[in-house]
Amino acid sequence: MALLTHLLVCTFGMGSWVAISGLWVELPLLVTELPEGWYLPSYLTVIIQLANVGPLLFTLLHHFRPGSVSEVPIIFAILGVGTVTCTLFAFLWNVTSWVQGSHHSITFMVLTFFLALVDCTSSVTFLPFMSQLPTHYLTTFFVGEGLSGLLPALVALAQGSGLTTCVNVTETPSTTSSPNTTRKTDIPQGNNSTPVPGFAGVASSMVHLESRYLPANFSPLVFFLLLSFMMACCLLAFFFLQRHPRHWKTSTEDLLTSQITLHSIRPLKEDLVPPGPVDSSTSQEHVEEKTRPSFPAQLLFTYVLVAFVNALTNGVLPSVQTYSCLSYGPVAYHLSATLSSMANPLACFISVFLPNRSLLFLGVLTVLGSGFGAYNMAMAVMSPCPLMQGHWSGEVFIVASWVLFTGCLSYVKVMLGVILHDRSRSALLWCGAAVQLGSLLGALLMFPLVNVWRIFSSADFCTPQCSV
């Protein structure tokens, strides 16, 4: 029965970010057909941050009217909305609208907002719900949250999303039109841009390499239907968790231990008072106040660490992963993306056997992970000519750096969640708020750097731009 509960919790945790993660890994296929092209990720970044209105509203209601809103119906609602939205994506993702003289993907952006609303709100509802279960299930929840990024990445890898190849292209000046007109012809092989002699009276042509996307193994329709199936599994897992009485009873005993103790030693004259109506929400808040140790400096440090780690993992570094890896080739990029996605649930799994709640240790591990993140950022800034480009050691270093960056900070996130779980339900809710705040600040920091000032330069592995 405990194994079944772990499976349900893991599947439930997978619903936290599986939809948005799936949308991001599918972008290389979508941008080739949508009118916004590669400007689409910039629009999505803004839309996803606008969806933070959901967790903001829930957090404000919890703060000003505690006990007035339960997370259970909200979780049912957002998982249902996520399942329906993924299904609509399958059939409407390429629908465009004519706005101000050009086509725009209005339907795509509206559906993206609802998916982002689901995933952002999950940060402040899933964690408080997990406070009703024993602490060891929280690690399983974080494993599922890690799988929410890994599973869509594996599906996209099987689909062939974003895989490119180098093809030779021949550019020949046309003799029947203006001098600037060129004709492109794909030819099988070649290594460099080479002038090709033409026929008599015809100018010589130029051969060079260009990147071309390989055809996908299955369409975005199938991909989004698979995402919808994953969301439906999360909804079913939550439904069965709600109908799991044994663990609810155990968890209630864990949460109310202090109340039982206080009840057993209260004065006799209190036992003589006639019983009256009891407000469960007030009782829960009272229990939290009794069991909550008062270390404001440590608590503040914990929340700052949560926000900082999530700013790096959800906002800052994902914005530059392509810039830091593509200079080393498509193989290095796909290995770093896939293996770093695997490092997330693996780090959560390791925390089950090697837990360490020391804030000093977690702070040191955060510094170590930030060091790997700094190396990734430095290679992104140096793109398209990073260190050790063209050598196998450069590829090994960048892949290992991304894996260790994700693994270290994923472990920190899990242990911080466990620490806050042992404090109270409200601590987990504010933990979710800190997660969203950090992610928002990281995205807002990187958006102007990437899209306005453009301090990062893309690399085309097929056309080297660096001197040897």
PDB file of C-alpha atoms in Angstrom, residues 45-255:
ATOM      1  CA  THR A  45       8.323  34.177 -21.399  1.00  0.00           C
ATOM      2  CA  VAL A  46       6.112  37.234 -20.853  1.00  0.00           C
ATOM      3  CA  ILE A  47       2.889  35.202 -20.981  1.00  0.00           C
ATOM      4  CA  ILE A  48       4.158  32.683 -18.428  1.00  0.00           C
ATOM      5  CA  GLN A  49       5.120  35.461 -16.013  1.00  0.00           C
ATOM      6  CA  LEU A  50       1.692  37.089 -16.438  1.00  0.00           C
ATOM      7  CA  ALA A  51       0.190  33.795 -15.281  1.00  0.00           C
ATOM      8  CA  ASN A  52       1.709  34.420 -11.839  1.00  0.00           C
ATOM      9  CA  VAL A  53      -1.531  36.264 -11.103  1.00  0.00           C
ATOM     10  CA  GLY A  54      -2.891  32.834 -10.079  1.00  0.00           C
ATOM     11  CA  PRO A  55      -0.438  32.071  -7.250  1.00  0.00           C
ATOM     12  CA  LEU A  56      -0.460  35.743  -6.232  1.00  0.00           C
ATOM     13  CA  LEU A  57      -4.231  35.714  -5.750  1.00  0.00           C
ATOM     14  CA  PHE A  58      -4.162  32.418  -3.845  1.00  0.00           C
ATOM     15  CA  THR A  59      -1.362  33.615  -1.541  1.00  0.00           C
ATOM     16  CA  LEU A  60      -3.137  36.896  -0.786  1.00  0.00           C
ATOM     17  CA  LEU A  61      -6.359  35.062   0.046  1.00  0.00           C
ATOM     18  CA  HIS A  62      -4.463  32.737   2.384  1.00  0.00           C
ATOM     19  CA  HIS A  63      -2.790  35.692   4.098  1.00  0.00           C
ATOM     20  CA  PHE A  64      -5.794  37.982   4.549  1.00  0.00           C
ATOM     21  CA  ARG A  65      -8.531  35.321   4.866  1.00  0.00           C
ATOM     22  CA  PRO A  66      -6.872  32.161   6.220  1.00  0.00           C
ATOM     23  CA  GLY A  67      -9.001  29.056   5.950  1.00  0.00           C
ATOM     24  CA  SER A  68     -11.418  30.585   3.428  1.00  0.00           C
ATOM     25  CA  VAL A  69      -9.891  28.773   0.424  1.00  0.00           C
ATOM     26  CA  SER A  70      -9.048  25.076   0.303  1.00  0.00           C
ATOM     27  CA  GLU A  71      -6.395  23.875  -2.112  1.00  0.00           C
ATOM     28  CA  VAL A  72      -8.217  20.596  -2.915  1.00  0.00           C
ATOM     29  CA  PRO A  73     -10.933  21.984  -5.250  1.00  0.00           C
ATOM     30  CA  ILE A  74      -8.382  24.350  -6.805  1.00  0.00           C
ATOM     31  CA  ILE A  75      -6.068  21.421  -7.581  1.00  0.00           C
ATOM     32  CA  PHE A  76      -8.944  19.519  -9.193  1.00  0.00           C
ATOM     33  CA  ALA A  77      -9.788  22.616 -11.239  1.00  0.00           C
ATOM     34  CA  ILE A  78      -6.263  23.356 -12.476  1.00  0.00           C
ATOM     35  CA  LEU A  79      -5.524  19.736 -13.370  1.00  0.00           C
ATOM     36  CA  GLY A  80      -8.801  19.574 -15.286  1.00  0.00           C
ATOM     37  CA  VAL A  81      -8.014  22.833 -17.084  1.00  0.00           C
ATOM     38  CA  GLY A  82      -4.524  21.558 -17.907  1.00  0.00           C
ATOM     39  CA  THR A  83      -5.872  18.328 -19.412  1.00  0.00           C
ATOM     40  CA  VAL A  84      -8.440  20.149 -21.560  1.00  0.00           C
ATOM     41  CA  THR A  85      -5.940  22.815 -22.651  1.00  0.00           C
ATOM     42  CA  CYS A  86      -3.372  20.224 -23.793  1.00  0.00           C
ATOM     43  CA  THR A  87      -6.106  18.526 -25.820  1.00  0.00           C
ATOM     44  CA  LEU A  88      -7.053  21.846 -27.427  1.00  0.00           C
ATOM     45  CA  PHE A  89      -3.389  22.493 -28.200  1.00  0.00           C
ATOM     46  CA  ALA A  90      -3.281  19.289 -30.234  1.00  0.00           C
ATOM     47  CA  PHE A  91      -5.875  20.612 -32.686  1.00  0.00           C
ATOM     48  CA  LEU A  92      -5.471  24.409 -32.501  1.00  0.00           C
ATOM     49  CA  TRP A  93      -1.727  25.077 -32.059  1.00  0.00           C
ATOM     50  CA  ASN A  94      -1.236  26.233 -35.675  1.00  0.00           C
ATOM     51  CA  VAL A  95      -4.388  28.388 -35.931  1.00  0.00           C
ATOM     52  CA  THR A  96      -3.482  32.015 -36.690  1.00  0.00           C
ATOM     53  CA  SER A  97      -5.441  35.264 -36.682  1.00  0.00           C
ATOM     54  CA  TRP A  98      -5.084  38.382 -38.828  1.00  0.00           C
ATOM     55  CA  VAL A  99      -4.220  41.254 -36.477  1.00  0.00           C
ATOM     56  CA  GLN A 100      -2.939  44.691 -37.529  1.00  0.00           C
ATOM     57  CA  GLY A 101      -1.936  43.681 -41.004  1.00  0.00           C
ATOM     58  CA  SER A 102      -0.209  40.365 -40.262  1.00  0.00           C
ATOM     59  CA  HIS A 103      -0.836  36.884 -38.960  1.00  0.00           C
ATOM     60  CA  HIS A 104      -0.324  36.159 -35.260  1.00  0.00           C
ATOM     61  CA  SER A 105      -0.685  33.020 -33.135  1.00  0.00           C
ATOM     62  CA  ILE A 106      -3.359  34.449 -30.839  1.00  0.00           C
ATOM     63  CA  THR A 107      -4.936  31.060 -30.099  1.00  0.00           C
ATOM     64  CA  PHE A 108      -1.540  29.574 -29.272  1.00  0.00           C
ATOM     65  CA  MET A 109      -0.767  32.411 -26.841  1.00  0.00           C
ATOM     66  CA  VAL A 110      -4.154  32.237 -25.098  1.00  0.00           C
ATOM     67  CA  LEU A 111      -3.802  28.482 -24.582  1.00  0.00           C
ATOM     68  CA  THR A 112      -0.245  29.039 -23.328  1.00  0.00           C
ATOM     69  CA  PHE A 113      -1.574  31.452 -20.696  1.00  0.00           C
ATOM     70  CA  PHE A 114      -3.974  28.822 -19.349  1.00  0.00           C
ATOM     71  CA  LEU A 115      -1.229  26.178 -19.256  1.00  0.00           C
ATOM     72  CA  ALA A 116       1.063  28.612 -17.437  1.00  0.00           C
ATOM     73  CA  LEU A 117      -1.742  29.484 -15.019  1.00  0.00           C
ATOM     74  CA  VAL A 118      -2.073  25.772 -14.198  1.00  0.00           C
ATOM     75  CA  ASP A 119       1.639  25.228 -13.617  1.00  0.00           C
ATOM     76  CA  CYS A 120       2.301  28.469 -11.732  1.00  0.00           C
ATOM     77  CA  THR A 121      -0.657  27.920  -9.408  1.00  0.00           C
ATOM     78  CA  SER A 122       0.530  24.377  -8.711  1.00  0.00           C
ATOM     79  CA  SER A 123       3.527  25.822  -6.833  1.00  0.00           C
ATOM     80  CA  VAL A 124       1.294  27.282  -4.102  1.00  0.00           C
ATOM     81  CA  THR A 125      -1.335  24.505  -3.981  1.00  0.00           C
ATOM     82  CA  PHE A 126       0.510  21.200  -4.440  1.00  0.00           C
ATOM     83  CA  LEU A 127       3.019  21.802  -1.631  1.00  0.00           C
ATOM     84  CA  PRO A 128       0.393  22.793   1.003  1.00  0.00           C
ATOM     85  CA  PHE A 129      -1.573  19.688   0.023  1.00  0.00           C
ATOM     86  CA  MET A 130       1.545  17.569   0.609  1.00  0.00           C
ATOM     87  CA  SER A 131       1.687  18.857   4.202  1.00  0.00           C
ATOM     88  CA  GLN A 132      -1.197  16.442   4.923  1.00  0.00           C
ATOM     89  CA  LEU A 133       1.061  13.482   4.157  1.00  0.00           C
ATOM     90  CA  PRO A 134       4.108  12.263   6.119  1.00  0.00           C
ATOM     91  CA  THR A 135       7.425  13.928   5.341  1.00  0.00           C
ATOM     92  CA  HIS A 136       8.964  11.017   3.414  1.00  0.00           C
ATOM     93  CA  TYR A 137       6.331  11.411   0.689  1.00  0.00           C
ATOM     94  CA  LEU A 138       7.527  14.940  -0.038  1.00  0.00           C
ATOM     95  CA  THR A 139      10.758  13.604  -1.554  1.00  0.00           C
ATOM     96  CA  THR A 140       8.694  11.375  -3.833  1.00  0.00           C
ATOM     97  CA  PHE A 141       6.705  14.450  -4.844  1.00  0.00           C
ATOM     98  CA  PHE A 142       9.913  16.230  -5.873  1.00  0.00           C
ATOM     99  CA  VAL A 143      10.957  13.157  -7.870  1.00  0.00           C
ATOM    100  CA  GLY A 144       7.695  13.470  -9.782  1.00  0.00           C
ATOM    101  CA  GLU A 145       8.304  17.180 -10.251  1.00  0.00           C
ATOM    102  CA  GLY A 146      11.675  16.322 -11.782  1.00  0.00           C
ATOM    103  CA  LEU A 147      10.013  13.818 -14.096  1.00  0.00           C
ATOM    104  CA  SER A 148       7.736  16.625 -15.318  1.00  0.00           C
ATOM    105  CA  GLY A 149      10.760  17.949 -17.198  1.00  0.00           C
ATOM    106  CA  LEU A 150      12.350  14.618 -18.102  1.00  0.00           C
ATOM    107  CA  LEU A 151       9.384  12.799 -19.655  1.00  0.00           C
ATOM    108  CA  PRO A 152       8.475  15.528 -22.210  1.00  0.00           C
ATOM    109  CA  ALA A 153      12.192  15.797 -23.095  1.00  0.00           C
ATOM    110  CA  LEU A 154      12.373  12.051 -23.767  1.00  0.00           C
ATOM    111  CA  VAL A 155       9.209  12.190 -25.885  1.00  0.00           C
ATOM    112  CA  ALA A 156      10.620  15.133 -27.841  1.00  0.00           C
ATOM    113  CA  LEU A 157      13.887  13.222 -28.297  1.00  0.00           C
ATOM    114  CA  ALA A 158      11.972  10.241 -29.699  1.00  0.00           C
ATOM    115  CA  GLN A 159      10.061  12.656 -31.908  1.00  0.00           C
ATOM    116  CA  GLY A 160      13.288  14.201 -33.222  1.00  0.00           C
ATOM    117  CA  SER A 161      12.313  17.726 -32.187  1.00  0.00           C
ATOM    118  CA  GLY A 162      15.087  20.216 -32.890  1.00  0.00           C
ATOM    119  CA  LEU A 163      17.525  17.763 -34.493  1.00  0.00           C
ATOM    120  CA  THR A 164      19.522  19.393 -37.261  1.00  0.00           C
ATOM    121  CA  THR A 165      21.925  18.337 -39.961  1.00  0.00           C
ATOM    122  CA  CYS A 166      24.404  20.169 -42.134  1.00  0.00           C
ATOM    123  CA  VAL A 167      23.705  20.298 -45.860  1.00  0.00           C
ATOM    124  CA  ASN A 168      25.664  21.854 -48.691  1.00  0.00           C
ATOM    125  CA  VAL A 169      23.889  24.697 -50.445  1.00  0.00           C
ATOM    126  CA  THR A 170      24.956  26.072 -53.820  1.00  0.00           C
ATOM    127  CA  GLU A 171      24.254  29.730 -54.498  1.00  0.00           C
ATOM    128  CA  THR A 172      24.379  30.680 -58.163  1.00  0.00           C
ATOM    129  CA  PRO A 173      23.801  34.234 -59.443  1.00  0.00           C
ATOM    130  CA  SER A 174      20.858  34.203 -61.860  1.00  0.00           C
ATOM    131  CA  THR A 175      21.542  35.370 -65.415  1.00  0.00           C
ATOM    132  CA  THR A 176      17.931  36.205 -66.155  1.00  0.00           C
ATOM    133  CA  SER A 177      17.108  38.470 -63.258  1.00  0.00           C
ATOM    134  CA  SER A 178      18.717  41.127 -61.088  1.00  0.00           C
ATOM    135  CA  PRO A 179      22.328  40.581 -59.972  1.00  0.00           C
ATOM    136  CA  ASN A 180      21.231  40.137 -56.319  1.00  0.00           C
ATOM    137  CA  THR A 181      18.996  37.165 -57.096  1.00  0.00           C
ATOM    138  CA  THR A 182      20.443  33.798 -56.161  1.00  0.00           C
ATOM    139  CA  ARG A 183      19.331  30.231 -56.658  1.00  0.00           C
ATOM    140  CA  LYS A 184      19.906  27.676 -53.877  1.00  0.00           C
ATOM    141  CA  THR A 185      20.422  24.000 -54.582  1.00  0.00           C
ATOM    142  CA  ASP A 186      21.110  21.323 -51.972  1.00  0.00           C
ATOM    143  CA  ILE A 187      23.969  18.975 -52.798  1.00  0.00           C
ATOM    144  CA  PRO A 188      25.059  15.919 -50.831  1.00  0.00           C
ATOM    145  CA  GLN A 189      28.359  16.723 -49.128  1.00  0.00           C
ATOM    146  CA  GLY A 190      31.074  19.284 -48.573  1.00  0.00           C
ATOM    147  CA  ASN A 191      33.148  20.781 -45.816  1.00  0.00           C
ATOM    148  CA  ASN A 192      33.751  24.450 -46.602  1.00  0.00           C
ATOM    149  CA  SER A 193      32.446  27.318 -48.654  1.00  0.00           C
ATOM    150  CA  THR A 194      33.987  26.648 -52.049  1.00  0.00           C
ATOM    151  CA  PRO A 195      33.637  28.436 -55.393  1.00  0.00           C
ATOM    152  CA  VAL A 196      32.393  26.101 -58.110  1.00  0.00           C
ATOM    153  CA  PRO A 197      33.324  26.885 -61.746  1.00  0.00           C
ATOM    154  CA  GLY A 198      30.325  27.608 -63.933  1.00  0.00           C
ATOM    155  CA  PHE A 199      29.610  26.962 -67.587  1.00  0.00           C
ATOM    156  CA  ALA A 200      30.654  29.332 -70.334  1.00  0.00           C
ATOM    157  CA  GLY A 201      28.978  32.688 -69.870  1.00  0.00           C
ATOM    158  CA  VAL A 202      27.697  31.782 -66.391  1.00  0.00           C
ATOM    159  CA  ALA A 203      29.227  33.152 -63.170  1.00  0.00           C
ATOM    160  CA  SER A 204      30.793  30.676 -60.781  1.00  0.00           C
ATOM    161  CA  SER A 205      28.631  29.495 -57.906  1.00  0.00           C
ATOM    162  CA  MET A 206      29.423  29.345 -54.173  1.00  0.00           C
ATOM    163  CA  VAL A 207      28.961  26.252 -52.018  1.00  0.00           C
ATOM    164  CA  HIS A 208      28.510  26.542 -48.253  1.00  0.00           C
ATOM    165  CA  LEU A 209      27.007  24.590 -45.336  1.00  0.00           C
ATOM    166  CA  GLU A 210      23.661  25.443 -43.745  1.00  0.00           C
ATOM    167  CA  SER A 211      21.723  23.947 -40.831  1.00  0.00           C
ATOM    168  CA  ARG A 212      18.479  22.208 -41.719  1.00  0.00           C
ATOM    169  CA  TYR A 213      15.931  20.666 -39.339  1.00  0.00           C
ATOM    170  CA  LEU A 214      15.337  16.963 -39.797  1.00  0.00           C
ATOM    171  CA  PRO A 215      11.703  15.854 -40.307  1.00  0.00           C
ATOM    172  CA  ALA A 216       9.967  14.784 -37.092  1.00  0.00           C
ATOM    173  CA  ASN A 217       9.043  11.167 -36.456  1.00  0.00           C
ATOM    174  CA  PHE A 218       5.510  12.179 -35.419  1.00  0.00           C
ATOM    175  CA  SER A 219       3.507  15.388 -35.503  1.00  0.00           C
ATOM    176  CA  PRO A 220       2.827  17.964 -32.739  1.00  0.00           C
ATOM    177  CA  LEU A 221      -0.744  16.604 -32.675  1.00  0.00           C
ATOM    178  CA  VAL A 222       0.511  13.301 -31.234  1.00  0.00           C
ATOM    179  CA  PHE A 223       2.896  15.098 -28.870  1.00  0.00           C
ATOM    180  CA  PHE A 224       0.189  17.289 -27.334  1.00  0.00           C
ATOM    181  CA  LEU A 225      -2.181  14.341 -27.003  1.00  0.00           C
ATOM    182  CA  LEU A 226       0.548  12.552 -25.037  1.00  0.00           C
ATOM    183  CA  LEU A 227       0.863  15.643 -22.818  1.00  0.00           C
ATOM    184  CA  SER A 228      -2.896  15.568 -22.292  1.00  0.00           C
ATOM    185  CA  PHE A 229      -2.642  11.906 -21.276  1.00  0.00           C
ATOM    186  CA  MET A 230       0.070  12.775 -18.721  1.00  0.00           C
ATOM    187  CA  MET A 231      -2.110  15.529 -17.242  1.00  0.00           C
ATOM    188  CA  ALA A 232      -5.061  13.131 -17.064  1.00  0.00           C
ATOM    189  CA  CYS A 233      -2.878  10.632 -15.162  1.00  0.00           C
ATOM    190  CA  CYS A 234      -1.979  13.379 -12.677  1.00  0.00           C
ATOM    191  CA  LEU A 235      -5.672  14.173 -12.199  1.00  0.00           C
ATOM    192  CA  LEU A 236      -6.491  10.507 -11.564  1.00  0.00           C
ATOM    193  CA  ALA A 237      -3.571  10.182  -9.136  1.00  0.00           C
ATOM    194  CA  PHE A 238      -4.827  13.149  -7.134  1.00  0.00           C
ATOM    195  CA  PHE A 239      -8.346  11.701  -7.113  1.00  0.00           C
ATOM    196  CA  PHE A 240      -7.095   8.412  -5.638  1.00  0.00           C
ATOM    197  CA  LEU A 241      -4.890  10.248  -3.128  1.00  0.00           C
ATOM    198  CA  GLN A 242      -8.039  11.961  -1.877  1.00  0.00           C
ATOM    199  CA  ARG A 243      -9.624   8.537  -1.333  1.00  0.00           C
ATOM    200  CA  HIS A 244      -6.697   7.125   0.642  1.00  0.00           C
ATOM    201  CA  PRO A 245      -7.932   7.200   4.274  1.00  0.00           C
ATOM    202  CA  ARG A 246      -5.117   5.319   6.009  1.00  0.00           C
ATOM    203  CA  HIS A 247      -2.436   7.843   5.182  1.00  0.00           C
ATOM    204  CA  TRP A 248      -4.723  10.771   5.902  1.00  0.00           C
ATOM    205  CA  LYS A 249      -5.180   9.373   9.402  1.00  0.00           C
ATOM    206  CA  THR A 250      -1.455   8.898   9.930  1.00  0.00           C
ATOM    207  CA  SER A 251      -0.706  12.348   8.623  1.00  0.00           C
ATOM    208  CA  THR A 252      -3.342  13.941  10.844  1.00  0.00           C
ATOM    209  CA  GLU A 253      -1.774  12.258  13.860  1.00  0.00           C
ATOM    210  CA  ASP A 254       1.633  13.596  12.834  1.00  0.00           C
ATOM    211  CA  LEU A 255       0.355  17.133  12.385  1.00  0.00           C
TER     212      LEU A 255
END
